[in-house]
CSV table of C-alpha atoms in Angstrom, one decimal:
chain,number,residue,atom,x,y,z
A,1225,MET,CA,13.1,-28.7,27.3
A,1226,ALA,CA,12.1,-29.8,23.7
A,1227,ARG,CA,10.5,-26.6,22.9
A,1228,VAL,CA,13.3,-24.9,24.4
A,1229,LEU,CA,15.5,-27.2,21.8
A,1230,VAL,CA,13.5,-26.3,18.7
A,1231,ALA,CA,13.3,-22.4,19.3
A,1232,ALA,CA,17.2,-22.4,19.6
A,1233,ALA,CA,17.8,-24.7,16.5
A,1234,ALA,CA,15.2,-22.3,14.8
A,1235,LEU,CA,17.2,-19.2,15.6
A,1236,VAL,CA,20.6,-20.6,14.9
A,1237,ALA,CA,19.5,-21.8,11.3
A,1238,ASN,CA,18.2,-18.0,10.7
A,1239,ALA,CA,21.4,-16.9,12.0
A,1240,ASP,CA,23.0,-19.4,10.0
A,1241,ALA,CA,21.2,-18.3,6.8
A,1242,LEU,CA,22.1,-14.3,7.5
A,1243,ARG,CA,25.7,-15.2,7.3
A,1244,ALA,CA,25.4,-17.1,4.2
A,1245,PRO,CA,27.3,-15.5,1.1
A,1246,VAL,CA,25.3,-13.1,-0.9
A,1247,ARG,CA,25.4,-13.7,-4.7
A,1248,MET,CA,26.0,-10.9,-6.5
A,1249,SER,CA,27.1,-9.4,-10.0
A,1250,ALA,CA,30.0,-10.6,-10.9
A,1251,ALA,CA,30.9,-7.4,-12.7
A,1252,ALA,CA,28.8,-4.2,-10.7
A,1253,PRO,CA,29.5,-2.7,-7.0
A,1254,TYR,CA,25.9,-2.6,-6.8
A,1255,THR,CA,23.3,-5.5,-6.8
A,1256,LEU,CA,19.6,-4.2,-6.3
A,1257,TYR,CA,17.0,-6.9,-6.3
A,1258,ASP,CA,13.9,-6.0,-7.5
A,1259,LEU,CA,10.8,-7.1,-9.6
A,1260,PRO,CA,9.2,-4.4,-12.5
A,1261,VAL,CA,5.9,-4.9,-10.6
A,1262,SER,CA,7.3,-3.6,-7.0
A,1263,ASN,CA,6.4,0.4,-6.9
A,1264,ASN,CA,9.0,0.5,-4.0
A,1265,GLY,CA,11.7,-0.8,-6.3
A,1266,ALA,CA,10.3,1.3,-9.4
A,1267,ARG,CA,11.3,4.7,-7.1
A,1268,VAL,CA,15.1,3.1,-6.9
A,1269,ARG,CA,15.0,2.4,-10.6
A,1270,GLN,CA,13.8,5.8,-11.6
A,1271,LEU,CA,16.8,7.4,-10.2
A,1272,LEU,CA,19.2,5.2,-11.4
A,1273,TYR,CA,17.1,5.9,-15.1
A,1274,TYR,CA,17.6,9.5,-14.6
A,1275,LYS,CA,21.4,9.6,-14.0
A,1276,GLY,CA,21.8,7.1,-16.3
A,1277,VAL,CA,23.2,4.6,-14.4
A,1278,GLY,CA,23.7,1.2,-16.0
A,1279,PRO,CA,24.3,-2.6,-15.3
A,1280,GLU,CA,28.1,-1.9,-15.2
A,1281,ASP,CA,27.2,0.0,-12.1
A,1282,VAL,CA,24.4,-1.5,-10.2
A,1283,ALA,CA,23.1,-4.8,-11.6
A,1284,ILE,CA,19.0,-5.4,-11.2
A,1285,VAL,CA,18.5,-8.9,-10.2
A,1286,SER,CA,15.1,-10.6,-9.9
A,1287,PRO,CA,14.8,-11.9,-6.2
A,1288,MET,CA,13.6,-15.2,-7.6
A,1289,ASP,CA,17.2,-15.9,-9.0
A,1290,LEU,CA,17.9,-16.2,-5.3
A,1291,GLY,CA,15.2,-18.8,-5.0
A,1292,GLY,CA,12.3,-16.3,-3.9
A,1293,LEU,CA,11.7,-13.7,-1.6
A,1294,ARG,CA,11.6,-16.5,1.4
A,1295,SER,CA,14.5,-18.3,0.2
A,1296,ASP,CA,17.2,-18.4,2.7
A,1297,GLU,CA,20.0,-16.7,0.2
A,1298,TYR,CA,17.5,-13.7,-0.2
A,1299,LEU,CA,17.0,-13.5,3.3
A,1300,ALA,CA,20.3,-13.0,3.7
A,1301,VAL,CA,20.4,-9.6,1.9
A,1302,ASN,CA,17.1,-8.7,3.2
A,1303,PRO,CA,16.4,-10.7,6.5
A,1304,GLN,CA,12.5,-9.1,6.0
A,1305,GLY,CA,12.1,-10.9,2.8
A,1306,LYS,CA,10.6,-7.8,1.2
A,1307,MET,CA,11.8,-5.8,-2.0
A,1308,PRO,CA,13.6,-4.3,-3.0
A,1309,ALA,CA,17.3,-4.7,-1.3
A,1310,LEU,CA,20.6,-3.6,-2.2
A,1311,ALA,CA,24.2,-5.7,-2.0
A,1312,CYS,CA,26.8,-3.1,-1.9
A,1313,ARG,CA,30.2,-5.0,-2.7
A,1314,ASP,CA,33.0,-2.8,-1.9
A,1315,GLU,CA,31.3,-1.7,1.4
A,1316,ALA,CA,30.5,-5.3,2.4
A,1317,ALA,CA,27.2,-4.2,3.2
A,1318,THR,CA,23.3,-5.2,2.3
A,1319,PHE,CA,20.1,-3.5,3.0
A,1320,GLY,CA,16.6,-3.2,2.4
A,1321,GLU,CA,14.1,0.1,2.3
A,1322,SER,CA,13.0,1.7,-0.8
A,1323,ASP,CA,13.8,5.2,0.9
A,1324,THR,CA,17.3,4.2,2.2
A,1325,ILE,CA,18.8,2.5,-1.0
A,1326,ALA,CA,17.2,5.8,-3.3
A,1327,ARG,CA,19.5,8.3,-0.9
A,1328,PHE,CA,22.2,5.5,-0.8
A,1329,LEU,CA,22.2,5.6,-4.6
A,1330,GLY,CA,21.2,9.6,-5.1
A,1331,GLY,CA,24.0,10.6,-3.2
A,1332,LYS,CA,26.5,7.9,-5.0
A,1333,PHE,CA,25.5,9.0,-8.3
A,1334,ASN,CA,24.2,12.4,-7.9
A,1335,ASP,CA,27.2,13.9,-10.1
A,1336,ARG,CA,26.3,11.8,-13.3
A,1337,ASN,CA,24.9,13.6,-16.3
A,1338,GLY,CA,21.1,13.6,-16.6
A,1339,PRO,CA,18.3,15.7,-14.7
A,1340,GLY,CA,17.7,16.2,-11.1
A,1341,ASP,CA,18.9,16.5,-7.9
A,1342,PHE,CA,18.5,13.6,-5.7
A,1343,ALA,CA,20.8,14.6,-2.7
A,1344,PRO,CA,20.0,18.4,-1.8
A,1345,SER,CA,22.0,19.6,1.0
A,1346,ALA,CA,20.4,19.2,4.2
A,1347,GLY,CA,18.6,22.6,5.6
A,1348,THR,CA,18.3,23.9,1.8
A,1349,PRO,CA,14.9,24.6,0.3
A,1350,LEU,CA,14.7,21.8,-2.0
A,1351,ALA,CA,15.6,19.1,0.6
A,1352,PHE,CA,12.9,20.2,2.8
A,1353,LYS,CA,10.6,19.5,-0.4
A,1354,SER,CA,11.6,16.7,-1.6
A,1355,ASP,CA,11.8,15.2,1.8
A,1356,ARG,CA,8.4,16.1,3.0
A,1357,LEU,CA,6.5,14.6,0.1
A,1358,ALA,CA,8.6,11.3,0.2
A,1359,ARG,CA,8.4,11.3,4.2
A,1360,HIS,CA,4.6,11.8,2.6
A,1361,HIS,CA,4.6,8.8,0.8
A,1362,ASP,CA,6.3,6.1,3.3
A,1363,ILE,CA,4.4,7.1,6.6
A,1364,TYR,CA,1.1,7.6,5.0
A,1365,LEU,CA,0.5,5.5,1.8
A,1366,ALA,CA,3.0,3.1,1.6
A,1367,PRO,CA,1.8,1.2,4.8
A,1368,ILE,CA,-1.6,0.7,4.0
A,1369,GLN,CA,-1.4,0.4,0.0
A,1370,GLY,CA,-1.9,-3.3,0.6
A,1371,CYS,CA,-5.6,-2.2,0.6
A,1372,LEU,CA,-5.6,-2.2,-3.4
A,1373,TYR,CA,-4.6,-5.7,-3.9
A,1374,LYS,CA,-3.7,-7.7,-1.5
A,1375,ALA,CA,-6.8,-10.5,-1.3
A,1376,SER,CA,-6.8,-12.2,1.9
A,1377,PRO,CA,-5.3,-9.7,4.1
A,1378,LYS,CA,-6.0,-11.2,7.5
A,1379,GLY,CA,-5.5,-7.5,8.8
A,1380,GLN,CA,-2.4,-6.9,7.7
A,1381,ALA,CA,-2.8,-4.6,4.6
A,1382,TYR,CA,-5.0,-2.1,6.2
A,1383,GLY,CA,-2.7,-1.1,9.4
A,1384,LEU,CA,-5.2,0.5,12.1
A,1385,PHE,CA,-8.0,0.4,9.6
A,1386,PRO,CA,-10.6,-2.6,10.8
A,1387,THR,CA,-11.9,-2.6,7.0
A,1388,ARG,CA,-10.4,-2.2,3.3
A,1389,ALA,CA,-13.6,0.3,2.6
A,1390,ALA,CA,-12.3,2.5,5.4
A,1391,ALA,CA,-8.2,1.8,4.4
A,1392,LEU,CA,-9.1,2.7,0.8
A,1393,ALA,CA,-11.1,6.1,2.3
A,1394,GLU,CA,-7.9,6.9,4.0
A,1395,PHE,CA,-5.4,6.2,0.8
A,1396,GLN,CA,-7.9,8.7,-1.0
A,1397,LYS,CA,-7.3,11.5,1.9
A,1398,GLN,CA,-3.9,10.7,2.0
A,1399,LEU,CA,-3.7,11.3,-1.9
A,1400,GLY,CA,-5.4,14.2,-1.3
A,1401,LEU,CA,-3.0,16.0,1.0
A,1402,ILE,CA,-0.4,15.7,-1.4
A,1403,GLU,CA,-1.9,18.5,-3.5
A,1404,PRO,CA,-0.4,21.7,-1.2
A,1405,MET,CA,2.8,20.3,-1.2
A,1406,VAL,CA,2.9,20.5,-5.1
A,1407,ASP,CA,5.6,23.1,-6.7
A,1408,GLU,CA,3.1,26.1,-8.3
A,1409,ALA,CA,5.4,26.2,-11.4
A,1410,GLY,CA,6.0,22.5,-11.7
A,1411,PRO,CA,6.2,20.3,-14.3
A,1412,TYR,CA,7.9,18.0,-11.2
A,1413,LEU,CA,6.7,17.9,-8.0
A,1414,CYS,CA,9.1,20.3,-6.6
A,1415,GLY,CA,10.2,22.7,-9.6
A,1416,ALA,CA,11.5,21.9,-12.9
A,1417,ALA,CA,13.5,19.2,-12.4
A,1418,PRO,CA,12.7,15.5,-10.7
A,1419,THR,CA,13.7,14.8,-7.2
A,1420,GLN,CA,14.0,11.9,-4.8
A,1421,ALA,CA,9.9,13.1,-4.5
A,1422,ASP,CA,8.7,12.4,-7.7
A,1423,CYS,CA,10.9,8.7,-7.8
A,1424,ALA,CA,9.2,7.8,-4.2
A,1425,LEU,CA,5.3,9.2,-5.3
A,1426,PHE,CA,4.8,8.3,-9.0
A,1427,PRO,CA,5.3,4.3,-8.7
A,1428,THR,CA,2.8,4.5,-6.6
A,1429,MET,CA,0.5,7.1,-8.0
A,1430,ILE,CA,0.3,4.5,-11.1
A,1431,PHE,CA,-0.7,1.9,-8.7
A,1432,ALA,CA,-3.3,4.1,-7.5
A,1433,ALA,CA,-4.1,5.3,-11.1
A,1434,LYS,CA,-4.7,1.4,-12.0
A,1435,MET,CA,-6.1,0.0,-9.1
A,1436,LEU,CA,-8.7,2.6,-7.6
A,1437,PRO,CA,-10.9,2.4,-10.8
A,1438,LEU,CA,-11.6,-1.3,-10.0
A,1439,PHE,CA,-13.2,-0.2,-6.7
A,1440,ASP,CA,-15.2,2.7,-8.7
A,1441,LEU,CA,-13.5,5.2,-7.2
A,1442,GLU,CA,-11.0,7.7,-9.2
A,1443,PRO,CA,-7.6,8.6,-7.3
A,1444,ALA,CA,-8.4,11.9,-4.8
A,1445,PHE,CA,-6.1,13.6,-6.9
A,1446,GLY,CA,-6.0,17.6,-6.5
A,1447,PRO,CA,-5.3,20.0,-10.0
A,1448,LYS,CA,-1.6,20.3,-9.2
A,1449,THR,CA,-1.0,16.5,-8.3
A,1450,ALA,CA,-3.2,15.8,-11.3
A,1451,ALA,CA,-0.9,18.3,-13.6
A,1452,TRP,CA,2.4,16.7,-12.4
A,1453,TYR,CA,1.1,12.9,-13.0
A,1454,ALA,CA,-0.5,14.0,-16.2
A,1455,HIS,CA,3.1,15.4,-17.4
A,1456,LEU,CA,5.1,11.9,-16.0
A,1457,THR,CA,2.3,9.7,-18.0
A,1458,SER,CA,2.3,12.5,-21.5
A,1459,GLY,CA,5.8,10.7,-22.9
A,1460,ALA,CA,7.5,14.3,-22.6
A,1461,ASP,CA,9.6,12.4,-19.7
A,1462,ALA,CA,11.4,9.2,-21.1
A,1463,VAL,CA,12.2,8.0,-17.9
A,1464,ALA,CA,8.9,8.2,-16.8
A,1465,ALA,CA,7.5,6.2,-19.6
A,1466,LYS,CA,9.8,3.8,-19.0
A,1467,VAL,CA,8.9,3.5,-15.5
A,1468,TYR,CA,5.3,3.4,-16.2
A,1469,GLU,CA,5.5,0.7,-19.0
A,1470,GLU,CA,7.2,-1.8,-16.6
A,1471,VAL,CA,4.8,-1.3,-13.5
A,1472,ALA,CA,1.8,-1.0,-15.7
A,1473,GLY,CA,2.5,-3.6,-17.6
A,1474,SER,CA,2.9,-5.7,-14.6
A,1475,LEU,CA,-0.5,-4.8,-13.3
A,1476,ASP,CA,-1.7,-5.5,-16.3
A,1477,GLY,CA,-0.4,-8.9,-16.1
A,1478,TRP,CA,-2.0,-9.2,-12.5
A,1479,GLU,CA,-4.9,-8.0,-13.8
A,1480,GLY,CA,-5.1,-11.0,-16.5
A,1481,LYS,CA,-4.4,-13.4,-14.3
A,1482,GLY,CA,-7.6,-12.5,-12.2
A,1483,ARG,CA,-6.0,-10.9,-9.0
A,1484,TRP,CA,-8.7,-8.6,-8.1
A,1485,SER,CA,-11.2,-11.8,-9.3
A,1486,THR,CA,-11.7,-12.8,-5.2
A,1487,ILE,CA,-11.1,-9.1,-3.8
A,1488,TYR,CA,-14.5,-7.6,-2.1
A,1489,GLY,CA,-15.3,-4.3,-3.7
A,1490,ALA,CA,-13.7,-5.4,-6.5
A,1491,GLY,CA,-13.9,-8.6,-8.3
A,1492,LEU,CA,-16.5,-10.0,-5.3
A,1493,ARG,CA,-19.5,-7.3,-5.1
A,1494,ASP,CA,-22.8,-7.4,-3.2
A,1495,ALA,CA,-25.7,-8.3,-5.0
A,1496,PRO,CA,-27.7,-4.9,-6.3
A,1497,GLU,CA,-30.9,-5.8,-4.5
A,1498,PRO,CA,-30.6,-4.3,-1.2
A,1499,THR,CA,-31.9,-6.4,1.9
A,1500,ILE,CA,-34.2,-5.2,4.9
A,1501,PHE,CA,-31.0,-4.4,6.4
A,1502,ASP,CA,-29.9,-2.1,4.0
A,1503,LYS,CA,-33.1,-0.3,3.6
A,1504,ILE,CA,-33.3,0.0,7.4
A,1505,VAL,CA,-29.2,1.4,7.5
A,1506,ALA,CA,-30.2,3.6,4.6
A,1507,GLY,CA,-33.5,5.3,6.4
A,1508,ASP,CA,-35.7,3.7,3.9
A,1509,ILE,CA,-37.4,1.9,6.7
A,1510,PRO,CA,-38.0,2.9,9.8
A,1511,SER,CA,-36.2,1.8,13.0
A,1512,LYS,CA,-35.6,2.3,16.8
A,1513,LYS,CA,-31.8,3.1,16.5
A,1514,VAL,CA,-30.0,2.5,19.9
A,1515,TYR,CA,-26.2,3.1,18.6
A,1516,GLU,CA,-24.2,3.8,15.3
A,1517,ASP,CA,-20.9,4.5,14.1
A,1518,ASP,CA,-19.1,4.2,10.6
A,1519,LEU,CA,-19.2,0.9,10.6
A,1520,CYS,CA,-22.7,-0.1,12.1
A,1521,TYR,CA,-25.7,0.0,13.4
A,1522,ALA,CA,-28.1,-1.1,16.0
A,1523,PHE,CA,-31.9,-1.3,16.3
A,1524,GLU,CA,-34.8,-2.3,18.3
A,1525,ASP,CA,-36.2,-5.6,16.8
A,1526,ALA,CA,-39.4,-4.6,15.8
A,1527,ASN,CA,-40.9,-7.9,17.3
A,1528,PRO,CA,-39.3,-8.3,20.5
A,1529,ALA,CA,-38.4,-12.2,22.0
A,1530,ALA,CA,-37.2,-10.5,24.9
A,1531,PRO,CA,-37.0,-7.3,27.3
A,1532,VAL,CA,-33.9,-6.3,25.5
A,1533,HIS,CA,-33.7,-7.7,21.9
A,1534,VAL,CA,-31.3,-5.6,19.6
A,1535,LEU,CA,-30.0,-6.4,16.3
A,1536,LEU,CA,-26.1,-5.0,15.0
A,1537,VAL,CA,-25.5,-5.0,11.5
A,1538,PRO,CA,-22.7,-3.9,9.4
A,1539,LYS,CA,-23.4,-0.6,7.1
A,1540,ARG,CA,-21.8,-2.2,4.4
A,1541,LYS,CA,-22.3,-6.0,3.7
A,1542,ASP,CA,-19.2,-6.9,1.5
A,1543,LEU,CA,-21.0,-10.4,1.4
A,1544,LEU,CA,-21.1,-10.8,4.8
A,1545,THR,CA,-25.1,-12.0,4.6
A,1546,GLN,CA,-24.6,-14.8,7.1
A,1547,LEU,CA,-21.7,-15.5,9.5
A,1548,ARG,CA,-21.1,-19.0,7.8
A,1549,PHE,CA,-19.9,-16.6,4.5
A,1550,ALA,CA,-17.4,-14.9,7.3
A,1551,SER,CA,-13.5,-14.6,5.5
A,1552,ASP,CA,-10.5,-12.9,6.5
A,1553,GLU,CA,-11.6,-9.8,4.6
A,1554,GLN,CA,-14.2,-9.3,7.8
A,1555,ALA,CA,-12.1,-10.2,10.5
A,1556,GLY,CA,-11.1,-6.4,11.5
A,1557,LEU,CA,-15.5,-6.0,10.8
A,1558,LEU,CA,-16.5,-8.8,12.5
A,1559,GLY,CA,-14.3,-7.6,16.1
A,1560,HIS,CA,-15.3,-4.0,15.8
A,1561,LEU,CA,-19.3,-5.7,15.9
A,1562,MET,CA,-18.1,-7.6,19.1
A,1563,THR,CA,-17.1,-4.7,21.1
A,1564,LYS,CA,-19.7,-2.6,20.4
A,1565,VAL,CA,-22.8,-5.6,21.5
A,1566,PRO,CA,-22.5,-3.7,25.1
A,1567,ALA,CA,-23.3,-0.2,23.6
A,1568,GLY,CA,-26.4,-1.8,22.0
A,1569,ALA,CA,-27.6,-4.0,25.1
A,1570,GLN,CA,-27.1,-0.8,27.2
A,1571,GLY,CA,-29.0,1.3,24.7
A,1572,GLY,CA,-31.8,-1.0,23.9
A,1573,GLY,CA,-35.0,-1.5,26.1
A,1574,PRO,CA,-37.6,0.5,28.3
A,1575,GLY,CA,-35.9,3.9,28.9
A,1576,GLY,CA,-33.3,3.5,25.9
A,1577,PRO,CA,-32.5,5.7,23.3
A,1578,GLY,CA,-35.1,4.1,21.1
A,1579,ASP,CA,-38.0,4.9,23.3
């Protein structure tokens, strides 16, 4: 009964927070809660800059002004506790999700002077081109972008991928799949003028260009994608230059504070000297393989202490040289290894594939 009462009290407290009045700009009909480092928020800011929408129409306010992303006042705006979020005075509504915000504000201000069509009619070629690129970003890139910068993910940064390396590989794959969707003539993703697609993808491409090299990777941009990114970072587009300065400047601040110093594959690296297991996995030392997949390798012990004596090792150490060094970073890998123990045991010993 006590637990039920506690849970009920928590629900009531949360409901009260959601009903709390939302503090907005006194003058502007819309208040966008965002920070310069947010690539998803930059998607909305870029659209507003293109259309010349100023603070008299959309005030941009830091969530810190409401006490931070987890404060009751901010959760009344966006219960997910994420950026960006929009409070609408006249519509008496608040909501999050950058795509929804961008489409709403794109429709509101599309007739303003400034380049680009941010609310093309449904069923038109421009709507199709822009929507599929923005959707590609939202479905395949944004959910796993945390693999680029989250130090202790505890599983949430990688989506379905058990390791940071696997998520990085998928992120690179999805970057490459942008290429067939890019307009041949350019210079923007869908042709001669910017669209929702440019606003969705450009800030995240800044993340990719700044962060992937920290993992000794170069963004997997195809030729057209690379030309588009080069155009937006050349200074020829003043709005893109402003967004780049906001996002990249914030990321430089992260790096200056050692953001990546505790991240495996970036600031933390395996010792350069290969271990005996590295040499076995690489094939430099012969072994009797009983199981192998993308993440692990199982082989018979050269000096077995039992009829079935199989060693199961990860292909990438990522500093996991002993279990006592395990961290949240390796949770997915360790779980994967445990599920492969039966395969190793069944494959080892007399009559197994190692014979």
